Amino acid sequence: MRARTSRRKSQVTSPKSKVWTPSFEIGLWDPGRKSRRSGPAPSRRIEQHPILTFENRGSVGFFFEGRAMAGRQGETIAAALAANGVRLFRHAEKTGRPRGFFCAVGKCASCLMVVDGQPNTMVCMEPLREGVKVERQSGRGKLA
Amino acid sequence: MKQTDLAIVGGGPAGLCAAITASRLGAEVVLIDDSDRLGGQLVKQTHKFFGSKRHYCGTRGMDIATTLEQELRALPAEILSGTSVVGLYGGSVSAERRALQETRVQGSTGSGVQVPESQNPRTPEPPNPFRGVLGLASRDRFTKLGFKCLIAATGAAENNVLFQNNDLPGVYGAGAVQTLMNVYGVKPGTRVLMVGSGNIGLIVSYQLIQAGIEVAAVVEALPKIGGYHVHAAKLARLGVPILTSHTVLSAMGKEQVEGAVICRVGKDLKPVARTARKLKVDTICLAVGLTPLSELLWQSGCSMVYVPELGGHVAWHDENMQTSLCHVYLAGDVSGIEEASTAMLEGRVAGAHAAMQVLGPNPDAKRVLTESQAELCAIRKGPFGDKAACGKARLAECAPATGTVPARGLSPKPTL
Ligand SMILES: Cc1cc2nc3c(=O)[nH]c(=O)nc-3n(C[C@H](O)[C@H](O)[C@H](O)COP(=O)(O)OP(=O)(O)OC[C@H]3O[C@@H](n4cnc5c(N)ncnc54)[C@H](O)[C@@H]3O)c2cc1C
Ligand code: FES
């Protein structure tokens, strides 16, 4: 793996290439980087920002596939799931392929989930409520 | 059923300005937006805007949204946020078209301001006091709203691009990434590949870094960077590689993005053999253009034309932002992808003209109309207005309702 990586690197900077290539190195696939995972998971909330401040208006408890999770007051279910590291929201109807959100503003219907038993809920527009039960949707979903 | 003079769909800069203008002129206005916070695209723009001073240049997008919202809330307009417009009914299409053609013939000698329908002796009064009905869906109910004039200011939706596994969770639109990090303060991932080096791609890359997220690279299929030099320079200073003549070939991973394969492309934009490289990223962010959100306009039955410079299918419209149906207006990105300053001006034009249509001629409205139209012309003549100006010129070339084959590949709307 390493050997291949370095061969590619030499290709990238080959003087023969006519197209502009960067002089700096770009992160090539390197399984060694995985070691970062071993520490505590880094927070998915933005703690520091040069322009914005995100005040925590209170914690909201909810359930994802039966697991208890916490989100924040005033956010959507999709944002709360993303903050908890959940990316797979449903499986597509015909292909069964995994889907997450795509537009996050209620325009693409990629984020349909079962919310309190109600299938096809657009979780990117649905505000998070205390105790709400969120489940992955499979295909079209069934009415409870 | 509830009724109003003017229904405005979309609470972005275009819709807000239309509502402010029309409400100031005395029209009864209902503004409908599907999110809980007004401002459309603006609420997630943390950067200072370009444009002229009069159009909030140097102000952060989110602050412009707040200013406009406060202005509107001080007026008697009704605001329905958290409500989606899901349908448009009523109004006899052919009768409306004929009416507009007649007004056009009559008004063609004059000031460019059309004779309002009620003033036109040849146009029969429509049987209903309101010309159409909107279906509104809020979280718990479905309601109807009758209107005399409609302004569609629905903005635009993000494009996707073809590559293997482009549907994996972790492939996000640039707007989604912005919403997540700038509105909710949640990181979309830890290491991102940005696809597209237009202004949106460059700005969102910079915002990702501000949020503490690594940007592995920006890839751009064309041989040169699409966005402004200032934005590209900021990224370059931070050491983010902007790879021109590169594209994304596939997303790696089974259940979510775990990497991306990028490669060089030739002049024909086809991948060059043996140049594929793997990048370790967990998010692929797409900033590959926008398409006007025209569903409502298609449904209204007005003439639609395909203009690539404007982002796809747009409703044909004149300099008053009036479509081929005289009671249907549009403003902002839905009339062609441009920028916030032109969206605000178009909103003002549409708001003023529609207010005149319901209230009758009015010198104040005429003044707003001509001033805003002149400013729009000036912006489009500026260094960055080329593409939109060209698109709008092509639009003007084709006749709206006559069904003649328009020039240079513009296609009229196929009958639904
Ligand atoms: C990253 C980025 C950076 C930008 N930077 C600049 C800049 O520096 N300067 C500049 O001038 N411009 C900039 N722009 C462009 C500018 O933001 C847009 O051109 C402008 O917001 C368009 O305004 P709009 O009102 O047409 O649409 P939008 O702002 O998109 O608003 C449309 C609104 O309508 C709502 N809506 C749509 N359909 C419905 C429906 N059926 N029912 C109810 N509501 C609906 C939407 O939810 C949305 O709130 C930038 C854009 C982006 C994405
Ligand atoms: S992510 Fe597009 S509709 Fe929810």
Coordinates of C-alpha atoms and ligand atoms in Angstrom, one line a residue:
Chain A
M1 CA 0.0 0.0 0.0
R2 CA 2.8 2.4 1.0
A3 CA 4.8 1.5 -2.1
R4 CA 1.8 2.2 -4.4
T5 CA 1.2 5.4 -2.6
S6 CA 4.6 6.8 -3.2
R7 CA 4.6 5.7 -6.9
R8 CA 1.4 7.7 -7.3
K9 CA 3.0 10.7 -5.7
S10 CA 5.8 10.6 -8.2
Q11 CA 3.3 10.5 -11.0
V12 CA 1.5 13.5 -9.6
T13 CA 4.6 15.7 -9.6
S14 CA 5.9 14.3 -12.9
P15 CA 7.4 17.2 -14.9
K16 CA 6.0 15.8 -18.1
S17 CA 2.4 16.6 -17.1
K18 CA 1.2 19.7 -18.9
V19 CA -1.7 20.4 -16.6
W20 CA -0.9 22.4 -13.5
T21 CA -0.3 20.2 -10.5
P22 CA 0.1 21.4 -6.9
S23 CA 3.6 21.7 -5.5
F24 CA 2.3 20.8 -2.1
E25 CA 1.4 17.3 -1.1
I26 CA -2.2 16.3 -0.9
G27 CA -3.4 13.7 1.6
L28 CA -3.1 10.5 -0.2
W29 CA -5.0 7.5 1.1
D30 CA -3.1 6.3 4.1
P31 CA -4.5 3.7 6.4
G32 CA -2.2 4.9 9.1
R33 CA -4.4 7.9 9.7
K34 CA -7.0 5.6 11.2
S35 CA -5.1 5.6 14.5
R36 CA -6.8 9.0 15.1
R37 CA -9.9 7.1 15.9
S38 CA -8.5 5.4 18.9
G39 CA -8.8 8.5 21.2
P40 CA -12.1 9.8 22.4
A41 CA -14.4 10.8 19.6
P42 CA -13.9 14.5 18.7
S43 CA -16.9 16.7 19.3
R44 CA -19.2 17.2 16.4
R45 CA -20.3 20.5 17.7
I46 CA -18.5 23.7 16.7
E47 CA -16.9 24.9 19.9
Q48 CA -15.0 27.9 18.6
H49 CA -15.9 30.1 15.7
P50 CA -14.4 33.4 14.7
I51 CA -17.8 34.9 13.7
L52 CA -20.6 32.8 15.2
T53 CA -21.5 31.8 18.7
F54 CA -23.8 28.9 19.2
E55 CA -25.5 29.1 22.6
N56 CA -26.9 26.0 24.0
R57 CA -30.5 26.8 24.7
G58 CA -31.0 23.5 26.6
S59 CA -30.6 19.8 26.0
V60 CA -33.4 17.8 24.4
G61 CA -33.4 14.0 24.9
F62 CA -34.7 11.8 22.0
F63 CA -34.4 8.2 20.8
F64 CA -32.8 7.0 17.6
E65 CA -33.5 3.3 16.9
G66 CA -34.2 2.9 20.6
R67 CA -30.9 4.4 21.7
A68 CA -31.2 7.5 23.9
M69 CA -29.4 10.6 22.4
A70 CA -29.3 14.2 23.2
G71 CA -29.7 17.2 20.9
R72 CA -30.3 20.9 21.5
Q73 CA -33.3 23.1 21.7
G74 CA -34.1 24.8 18.4
E75 CA -32.4 22.4 16.1
T76 CA -33.9 20.0 13.5
I77 CA -33.9 16.2 14.0
A78 CA -31.4 16.0 11.1
A79 CA -29.0 18.3 12.9
A80 CA -29.3 16.5 16.1
L81 CA -28.6 13.2 14.4
A82 CA -25.6 14.6 12.6
A83 CA -24.3 15.9 16.0
N84 CA -24.6 12.4 17.3
G85 CA -22.7 11.0 14.3
V86 CA -25.7 9.4 12.6
R87 CA -25.4 9.7 8.9
L88 CA -27.5 6.8 7.5
F89 CA -31.1 7.9 7.7
R90 CA -32.9 5.4 5.5
H91 CA -32.6 2.7 2.8
A92 CA -33.9 3.6 -0.6
E93 CA -37.0 1.9 -1.9
K94 CA -35.9 0.2 -5.1
T95 CA -32.1 -0.3 -4.6
G96 CA -32.0 -0.6 -0.8
R97 CA -29.0 1.8 -0.9
P98 CA -28.2 3.9 2.1
R99 CA -29.3 7.5 2.2
G100 CA -28.5 10.5 4.4
F101 CA -29.6 14.1 4.0
F102 CA -28.5 16.1 1.0
C103 CA -30.0 19.6 0.9
A104 CA -31.0 20.1 4.6
V105 CA -33.6 22.6 3.5
G106 CA -36.6 20.5 2.6
K107 CA -36.1 20.4 -1.1
C108 CA -34.8 16.9 -2.0
A109 CA -36.6 14.3 0.1
S110 CA -33.4 12.4 0.8
C111 CA -33.9 12.5 4.5
L112 CA -37.2 10.7 5.0
M113 CA -37.4 8.8 8.4
V114 CA -40.0 7.4 10.7
V115 CA -40.7 9.9 13.4
D116 CA -43.0 8.7 16.3
G117 CA -44.3 6.1 13.9
Q118 CA -45.0 8.5 11.1
P119 CA -43.1 7.5 8.0
N120 CA -41.8 9.9 5.3
T121 CA -41.1 12.7 7.7
M122 CA -38.5 15.1 6.3
V123 CA -36.2 15.3 9.3
C124 CA -34.2 18.2 8.0
M125 CA -37.3 20.4 8.5
E126 CA -38.7 18.7 11.6
P127 CA -37.9 20.4 14.9
L128 CA -36.5 18.2 17.6
R129 CA -38.9 17.5 20.4
E130 CA -38.3 16.0 23.8
G131 CA -38.7 12.2 23.8
V132 CA -39.3 11.9 20.1
K133 CA -38.7 8.4 18.6
V134 CA -36.7 8.5 15.4
E135 CA -36.2 5.4 13.3
R136 CA -34.5 4.6 10.0
Q137 CA -37.0 4.1 7.2
S138 CA -36.8 1.2 4.8
G139 CA -38.4 1.7 1.4
R140 CA -41.7 3.6 1.6
G141 CA -42.3 2.9 5.3
K142 CA -45.5 1.6 6.8
L143 CA -48.1 3.4 8.7
A144 CA -48.2 2.3 12.3
Chain B
M1 CA -61.1 30.9 2.5
K2 CA -58.5 33.5 3.3
Q3 CA -57.8 36.1 0.6
T4 CA -55.2 38.7 -0.1
D5 CA -54.1 41.1 -2.8
L6 CA -50.6 39.8 -3.1
A7 CA -49.2 36.3 -2.1
I8 CA -45.5 36.1 -2.0
V9 CA -43.9 32.7 -1.9
G10 CA -40.4 32.6 -0.5
G11 CA -38.8 34.7 2.3
G12 CA -35.3 35.1 0.9
P13 CA -34.0 38.6 -0.1
A14 CA -36.2 38.7 -3.2
G15 CA -39.5 37.8 -1.4
L16 CA -38.7 40.1 1.6
C17 CA -38.0 43.1 -0.6
A18 CA -41.1 42.4 -2.7
A19 CA -43.2 42.2 0.5
I20 CA -41.6 45.4 2.0
T21 CA -42.2 47.4 -1.2
A22 CA -45.7 46.3 -1.9
S23 CA -46.8 46.6 1.8
R24 CA -45.3 50.2 1.9
L25 CA -47.3 51.0 -1.2
G26 CA -50.5 49.9 0.6
A27 CA -51.1 46.5 -0.9
E28 CA -52.3 43.7 1.4
V29 CA -49.5 41.2 1.5
V30 CA -49.0 37.6 2.7
L31 CA -45.5 36.3 2.7
I32 CA -45.1 32.5 2.9
D33 CA -41.8 30.7 3.7
D34 CA -41.2 27.1 4.5
S35 CA -38.5 27.6 7.1
D36 CA -39.0 29.0 10.5
R37 CA -36.5 31.7 10.0
L38 CA -36.9 34.3 7.2
G39 CA -34.0 35.2 5.0
G40 CA -33.6 32.2 2.6
Q41 CA -30.0 31.7 1.6
L42 CA -28.9 34.7 3.6
V43 CA -29.3 33.2 7.1
K44 CA -26.3 31.0 6.6
Q45 CA -24.0 33.5 4.9
T46 CA -21.4 34.5 7.5
H47 CA -19.2 36.3 5.0
K48 CA -19.4 40.0 4.0
F49 CA -21.2 40.4 0.8
F50 CA -19.9 41.9 -2.4
G51 CA -21.9 44.4 -4.4
S52 CA -22.6 48.1 -4.0
K53 CA -22.9 49.9 -0.7
R54 CA -26.6 50.6 -1.3
H55 CA -27.2 46.9 -1.4
Y56 CA -25.5 46.1 1.9
C57 CA -22.1 45.4 0.5
G58 CA -19.7 44.7 3.3
T59 CA -22.5 43.4 5.5
R60 CA -22.7 39.8 6.4
G61 CA -25.5 37.9 4.7
M62 CA -27.1 36.9 8.0
D63 CA -27.2 40.5 9.2
I64 CA -28.9 41.6 5.9
A65 CA -31.6 39.0 6.6
T66 CA -32.2 40.4 10.1
T67 CA -32.4 43.9 8.8
L68 CA -34.9 43.0 6.1
E69 CA -37.0 40.9 8.5
Q70 CA -37.2 43.8 11.0
E71 CA -38.3 46.2 8.2
L72 CA -41.0 43.8 7.1
R73 CA -42.3 43.1 10.7
A74 CA -42.8 46.8 11.2
L75 CA -45.3 46.8 8.3
P76 CA -48.8 45.4 8.3
A77 CA -47.8 42.4 6.1
E78 CA -48.8 39.0 7.3
I79 CA -45.9 36.5 7.6
L80 CA -46.6 32.7 7.4
S81 CA -43.3 31.0 8.2
G82 CA -43.0 27.2 8.6
T83 CA -45.5 26.9 5.8
S84 CA -44.9 25.3 2.4
V85 CA -46.8 26.2 -0.7
V86 CA -47.7 22.9 -2.2
G87 CA -50.0 23.7 -5.0
L88 CA -51.5 26.4 -7.2
Y89 CA -55.0 26.3 -8.5
G90 CA -57.5 28.3 -10.4
G91 CA -57.2 31.0 -13.0
S92 CA -58.1 30.3 -16.6
V93 CA -54.8 30.2 -18.5
S94 CA -55.8 31.0 -22.0
A95 CA -58.0 33.9 -20.9
E96 CA -55.2 35.4 -18.9
R97 CA -52.8 35.1 -21.7
R98 CA -55.1 36.8 -24.1
A99 CA -55.7 39.6 -21.6
L100 CA -52.0 40.1 -21.2
Q101 CA -51.4 40.2 -24.9
E102 CA -54.0 42.9 -25.3
T103 CA -52.5 45.0 -22.5
R104 CA -49.2 44.6 -24.1
V105 CA -50.4 45.9 -27.4
Q106 CA -52.1 48.8 -25.7
G107 CA -49.2 49.6 -23.4
S108 CA -46.5 49.3 -26.0
T109 CA -46.4 53.0 -26.9
G110 CA -46.0 54.2 -23.4
S111 CA -43.7 54.4 -20.5
G112 CA -42.8 50.8 -20.1
V113 CA -45.3 50.6 -17.3
Q114 CA -48.2 48.5 -18.3
V115 CA -51.8 49.6 -18.1
P116 CA -53.3 47.7 -15.2
E117 CA -56.0 45.3 -16.2
S118 CA -58.8 47.1 -14.4
Q119 CA -58.0 50.2 -16.5
N120 CA -58.2 48.4 -19.7
P121 CA -61.7 48.5 -21.3
R122 CA -60.9 45.6 -23.6
T123 CA -60.1 43.1 -20.9
P124 CA -63.1 41.4 -19.4
E125 CA -63.0 41.4 -15.6
P126 CA -62.2 37.9 -14.4
P127 CA -65.2 36.3 -12.7
N128 CA -63.4 35.7 -9.4
P129 CA -62.2 38.6 -7.2
F130 CA -59.1 36.5 -6.7
R131 CA -57.2 35.0 -9.6
G132 CA -55.8 31.9 -8.1
V133 CA -55.5 29.8 -5.0
L134 CA -52.5 28.5 -3.2
G135 CA -52.4 25.3 -1.2
L136 CA -50.5 25.8 2.0
A137 CA -49.2 23.0 4.2
S138 CA -47.9 23.9 7.7
R139 CA -46.9 21.3 10.2
D140 CA -50.4 20.4 11.4
R141 CA -52.8 21.6 8.8
F142 CA -53.5 22.3 5.1
T143 CA -55.1 25.6 4.2
K144 CA -55.9 27.7 1.1
L145 CA -55.1 31.2 0.3
G146 CA -56.8 33.2 -2.5
F147 CA -54.8 35.9 -4.2
K148 CA -55.1 38.6 -6.9
C149 CA -51.4 38.6 -7.7
L150 CA -48.7 36.0 -7.0
I151 CA -44.9 36.7 -6.7
A152 CA -42.8 33.5 -6.8
A153 CA -39.5 34.1 -5.1
T154 CA -38.7 30.5 -4.3
G155 CA -35.0 30.7 -5.0
A156 CA -33.0 27.7 -6.3
A157 CA -32.1 24.1 -5.5
E158 CA -28.6 22.6 -5.6
N159 CA -27.4 20.5 -8.5
N160 CA -26.0 17.1 -8.1
V161 CA -23.2 15.7 -10.3
L162 CA -22.7 12.3 -11.7
F163 CA -20.1 10.0 -10.1
Q164 CA -20.1 6.6 -8.7
N165 CA -21.8 6.3 -5.3
N166 CA -22.9 9.9 -5.4
D167 CA -25.9 9.0 -3.2
L168 CA -23.9 7.8 -0.2
P169 CA -24.6 9.5 3.1
G170 CA -21.8 12.0 3.4
V171 CA -22.2 13.5 -0.1
Y172 CA -23.9 16.8 0.8
G173 CA -24.9 19.9 -1.1
A174 CA -22.9 23.0 -0.2
G175 CA -26.0 24.7 1.1
A176 CA -26.7 21.7 3.4
V177 CA -23.1 21.9 4.8
Q178 CA -23.6 25.6 5.4
T179 CA -27.0 25.1 7.1
L180 CA -25.5 22.4 9.4
M181 CA -22.5 24.4 10.5
N182 CA -23.6 28.0 10.3
V183 CA -27.2 27.6 11.5
Y184 CA -26.9 24.7 13.9
G185 CA -23.2 24.7 14.8
V186 CA -22.8 21.0 13.9
K187 CA -19.8 19.8 11.9
P188 CA -20.8 17.9 8.8
G189 CA -17.6 15.8 8.9
T190 CA -13.9 16.0 9.8
R191 CA -12.3 16.1 6.4
V192 CA -14.0 17.4 3.3
L193 CA -13.5 17.3 -0.5
M194 CA -15.1 20.3 -2.1
V195 CA -16.4 19.8 -5.7
G196 CA -16.6 23.0 -7.7
S197 CA -14.6 26.2 -7.4
G198 CA -17.2 28.8 -8.1
N199 CA -17.9 31.4 -5.4
I200 CA -20.1 29.1 -3.4
G201 CA -17.4 26.3 -3.4
L202 CA -14.7 28.7 -2.4
I203 CA -16.7 30.5 0.3
V204 CA -18.1 27.3 1.8
S205 CA -14.5 25.8 1.9
Y206 CA -13.4 28.9 3.8
Q207 CA -16.3 28.6 6.2
L208 CA -15.5 25.0 6.8
I209 CA -12.0 25.9 7.9
Q210 CA -13.5 28.6 10.1
A211 CA -15.6 26.0 11.8
G212 CA -12.5 23.9 12.4
I213 CA -13.0 21.3 9.7
E214 CA -10.2 20.3 7.3
V215 CA -10.6 20.8 3.6
A216 CA -8.6 18.2 1.8
A217 CA -8.9 19.8 -1.6
V218 CA -11.1 21.7 -4.0
V219 CA -11.5 20.1 -7.4
E220 CA -12.7 22.0 -10.4
A221 CA -13.2 20.3 -13.8
L222 CA -12.5 23.4 -15.9
P223 CA -8.9 24.6 -16.4
K224 CA -9.5 27.8 -14.3
I225 CA -11.0 28.7 -11.0
G226 CA -14.6 29.8 -11.4
G227 CA -15.0 32.1 -8.4
Y228 CA -13.5 35.5 -7.5
H229 CA -9.8 35.8 -7.0
V230 CA -10.2 37.1 -3.4
H231 CA -12.0 34.0 -2.2
A232 CA -9.5 31.7 -4.0
A233 CA -6.6 33.6 -2.5
K234 CA -7.9 33.2 1.0
L235 CA -8.0 29.5 0.6
A236 CA -4.6 29.3 -1.1
R237 CA -3.1 31.2 1.9
L238 CA -4.5 28.6 4.2
G239 CA -2.8 25.9 2.1
V240 CA -5.9 24.3 0.6
P241 CA -5.0 22.9 -2.8
I242 CA -7.4 24.0 -5.6
L243 CA -7.0 21.4 -8.2
T244 CA -8.2 22.7 -11.6
S245 CA -8.8 20.2 -14.4
H246 CA -9.7 17.7 -11.8
T247 CA -12.9 15.9 -11.0
V248 CA -14.3 13.4 -8.5
L249 CA -14.7 9.8 -10.0
S250 CA -16.3 8.0 -7.1
A251 CA -17.1 8.1 -3.4
M252 CA -15.7 5.2 -1.4
G253 CA -17.5 3.4 1.4
K254 CA -20.4 1.1 1.9
E255 CA -22.7 2.9 4.3
Q256 CA -21.2 6.3 4.2
V257 CA -18.4 8.2 2.6
E258 CA -15.0 7.0 3.7
G259 CA -12.9 8.4 0.9
A260 CA -13.0 9.8 -2.6
V261 CA -11.3 9.0 -5.9
I262 CA -10.3 12.1 -7.8
C263 CA -8.6 12.3 -11.2
R264 CA -7.4 14.8 -13.8
V265 CA -9.5 15.6 -16.7
G266 CA -8.4 16.7 -20.2
K267 CA -9.7 19.6 -22.2
D268 CA -12.7 17.4 -23.3
L269 CA -13.5 17.1 -19.5
K270 CA -12.9 13.3 -19.8
P271 CA -10.8 11.6 -17.1
V272 CA -7.2 11.2 -18.0
A273 CA -6.0 7.6 -17.6
R274 CA -3.7 6.7 -14.7
T275 CA -4.3 9.9 -12.8
A276 CA -6.7 8.6 -10.3
R277 CA -5.8 9.3 -6.7
K278 CA -7.5 8.4 -3.5
L279 CA -8.3 11.0 -0.9
K280 CA -9.1 10.2 2.7
V281 CA -12.2 12.3 3.4
D282 CA -15.5 11.6 5.2
T283 CA -17.5 14.2 3.4
I284 CA -17.9 15.2 -0.2
C285 CA -19.4 18.6 -0.6
L286 CA -21.0 19.5 -4.0
A287 CA -21.0 23.1 -5.1
V288 CA -21.8 22.5 -8.8
G289 CA -24.4 25.1 -9.5
L290 CA -28.0 25.8 -8.8
T291 CA -31.3 25.3 -10.7
P292 CA -34.2 27.7 -10.3
L293 CA -37.0 26.2 -8.2
S294 CA -39.8 26.7 -10.8
E295 CA -42.4 24.1 -9.8
L296 CA -45.0 26.7 -8.9
L297 CA -44.5 28.6 -12.1
W298 CA -44.7 25.4 -14.2
Q299 CA -48.0 24.7 -12.4
S300 CA -49.3 28.2 -13.1
G301 CA -49.1 27.5 -16.8
C302 CA -47.0 30.5 -17.7
S303 CA -44.5 30.2 -20.6
M304 CA -41.3 28.6 -19.6
V305 CA -38.0 28.8 -21.5
Y306 CA -34.7 27.0 -21.2
V307 CA -31.8 29.5 -20.8
P308 CA -28.6 27.8 -19.7
E309 CA -27.1 31.1 -18.6
L310 CA -29.9 31.5 -16.0
G311 CA -29.5 28.0 -14.6
G312 CA -32.1 26.0 -16.6
H313 CA -35.8 26.4 -17.1
V314 CA -37.1 29.8 -16.1
A315 CA -40.5 31.4 -16.5
W316 CA -40.4 34.0 -19.3
H317 CA -40.6 37.4 -17.9
D318 CA -40.3 41.1 -18.9
E319 CA -38.5 44.0 -17.2
N320 CA -41.3 44.3 -14.7
M321 CA -40.7 40.7 -13.6
Q322 CA -44.1 39.8 -15.0
T323 CA -44.5 36.4 -16.5
S324 CA -46.7 35.6 -19.5
L325 CA -49.6 35.5 -17.1
C326 CA -50.3 39.0 -15.9
H327 CA -51.1 38.1 -12.3
V328 CA -48.0 36.0 -11.9
Y329 CA -44.6 37.6 -11.1
L330 CA -41.2 36.2 -10.1
A331 CA -38.1 37.6 -8.5
G332 CA -34.6 36.4 -7.4
D333 CA -32.8 33.2 -8.2
V334 CA -36.0 31.6 -9.5
S335 CA -35.8 34.1 -12.4
G336 CA -32.2 33.1 -13.1
I337 CA -29.3 32.4 -10.8
E338 CA -27.7 35.6 -9.8
E339 CA -26.9 37.3 -6.4
A340 CA -28.5 38.8 -3.4
S341 CA -28.4 42.4 -4.6
T342 CA -30.1 41.7 -7.9
A343 CA -32.6 39.4 -6.0
M344 CA -33.5 42.4 -3.8
L345 CA -33.9 44.7 -6.7
E346 CA -36.0 42.3 -8.7
G347 CA -38.1 41.8 -5.6
R348 CA -38.7 45.6 -5.4
V349 CA -39.6 45.7 -9.1
A350 CA -42.1 42.8 -8.8
G351 CA -43.5 44.2 -5.6
A352 CA -44.1 47.7 -7.0
H353 CA -45.6 46.5 -10.3
A354 CA -47.9 44.0 -8.6
A355 CA -49.0 46.7 -6.2
M356 CA -49.9 48.9 -9.1
Q357 CA -51.8 46.1 -10.7
V358 CA -54.0 45.7 -7.6
L359 CA -54.2 49.3 -6.4
G360 CA -54.0 51.2 -9.7
P361 CA -51.3 53.6 -11.0
N362 CA -49.4 55.4 -8.3
P363 CA -46.4 57.8 -8.7
D364 CA -44.5 56.3 -5.8
A365 CA -44.7 52.9 -7.2
K366 CA -43.6 54.1 -10.6
R367 CA -40.6 55.8 -9.0
V368 CA -39.6 52.6 -7.1
L369 CA -40.0 50.7 -10.3
T370 CA -37.9 52.9 -12.6
E371 CA -35.2 53.4 -10.0
S372 CA -34.9 49.7 -9.3
Q373 CA -34.9 48.8 -13.0
A374 CA -32.1 51.3 -13.6
E375 CA -30.0 49.9 -10.7
L376 CA -30.5 46.4 -12.1
C377 CA -29.2 47.5 -15.5
A378 CA -26.2 49.2 -13.8
I379 CA -25.3 46.0 -11.8
R380 CA -25.6 43.8 -14.8
K381 CA -23.4 46.1 -16.9
G382 CA -20.8 45.8 -14.1
P383 CA -17.8 43.4 -14.3
F384 CA -19.6 40.4 -12.8
G385 CA -23.0 40.8 -14.4
D386 CA -22.1 39.4 -17.8
K387 CA -23.6 36.0 -17.6
A388 CA -26.9 37.1 -16.1
A389 CA -27.2 40.0 -18.5
C390 CA -26.6 37.7 -21.4
G391 CA -29.3 35.2 -20.1
K392 CA -31.8 38.0 -19.6
A393 CA -31.1 39.3 -23.1
R394 CA -31.8 35.9 -24.5
L395 CA -35.0 35.7 -22.6
A396 CA -36.1 39.0 -24.0
E397 CA -35.6 37.7 -27.5
C398 CA -38.2 35.1 -27.3
A399 CA -41.9 35.8 -27.5
P400 CA -43.8 34.5 -24.5
A401 CA -47.2 33.3 -25.4
T402 CA -47.1 33.2 -29.2
G403 CA -45.6 29.7 -29.4
T404 CA -43.1 30.8 -32.1
V405 CA -39.8 29.0 -32.1
P406 CA -37.5 31.2 -30.2
A407 CA -34.0 32.1 -31.4
R408 CA -30.8 30.2 -30.6
G409 CA -32.0 27.0 -29.0
L410 CA -34.4 28.5 -26.5
S411 CA -37.2 26.0 -26.2
P412 CA -40.7 27.0 -25.3
K413 CA -42.5 25.1 -22.5
P414 CA -43.8 21.8 -23.7
T415 CA -47.5 21.6 -23.0
L416 CA -48.1 19.6 -19.8
Ligands
LIG1 C1 -22.5 30.2 -0.4 C2 -23.2 31.4 -1.0 C3 -22.6 32.6 -1.1 C4 -23.2 33.7 -1.6 N1 -22.6 34.9 -1.6 C5 -23.2 36.0 -2.1 C6 -22.6 37.3 -2.0 O1 -21.5 37.5 -1.5 N2 -23.2 38.4 -2.6 C7 -24.4 38.2 -3.2 O2 -25.0 39.2 -3.7 N3 -25.0 37.0 -3.3 C8 -24.4 35.9 -2.8 N4 -25.1 34.7 -2.8 C9 -26.3 34.5 -3.6 C10 -27.6 34.9 -2.8 O3 -27.6 34.3 -1.5 C11 -28.8 34.4 -3.6 O4 -28.7 34.9 -4.9 C12 -30.0 35.0 -3.0 O5 -30.2 34.5 -1.7 C13 -31.3 34.6 -3.8 O6 -32.4 35.1 -3.2 P1 -33.9 34.5 -3.4 O7 -34.7 35.3 -2.5 O8 -34.1 34.5 -4.8 O9 -33.8 33.0 -2.9 P2 -33.5 32.3 -1.5 O10 -32.6 33.1 -0.7 O11 -33.1 30.9 -1.9 O12 -34.9 32.2 -0.8 C14 -36.0 31.4 -1.2 C15 -36.9 31.1 -0.1 O13 -38.1 30.5 -0.5 C16 -38.4 29.4 0.2 N5 -39.3 28.5 -0.6 C17 -39.0 27.9 -1.7 N6 -40.0 27.2 -2.1 C18 -41.0 27.4 -1.3 C19 -42.4 26.9 -1.1 N7 -42.9 26.0 -2.1 N8 -43.1 27.2 -0.1 C20 -42.6 28.1 0.8 N9 -41.4 28.6 0.8 C21 -40.6 28.2 -0.2 C22 -37.1 28.8 0.6 O14 -37.1 27.9 1.7 C23 -36.3 30.0 0.8 O15 -36.4 30.5 2.2 C24 -24.5 33.5 -2.2 C25 -25.1 32.3 -2.2 C26 -24.5 31.2 -1.6 C27 -25.2 29.9 -1.6
FES2 S1 -32.3 16.7 3.1 FE1 -33.3 17.4 1.3 S2 -35.3 17.3 2.0 FE2 -34.3 16.9 3.8

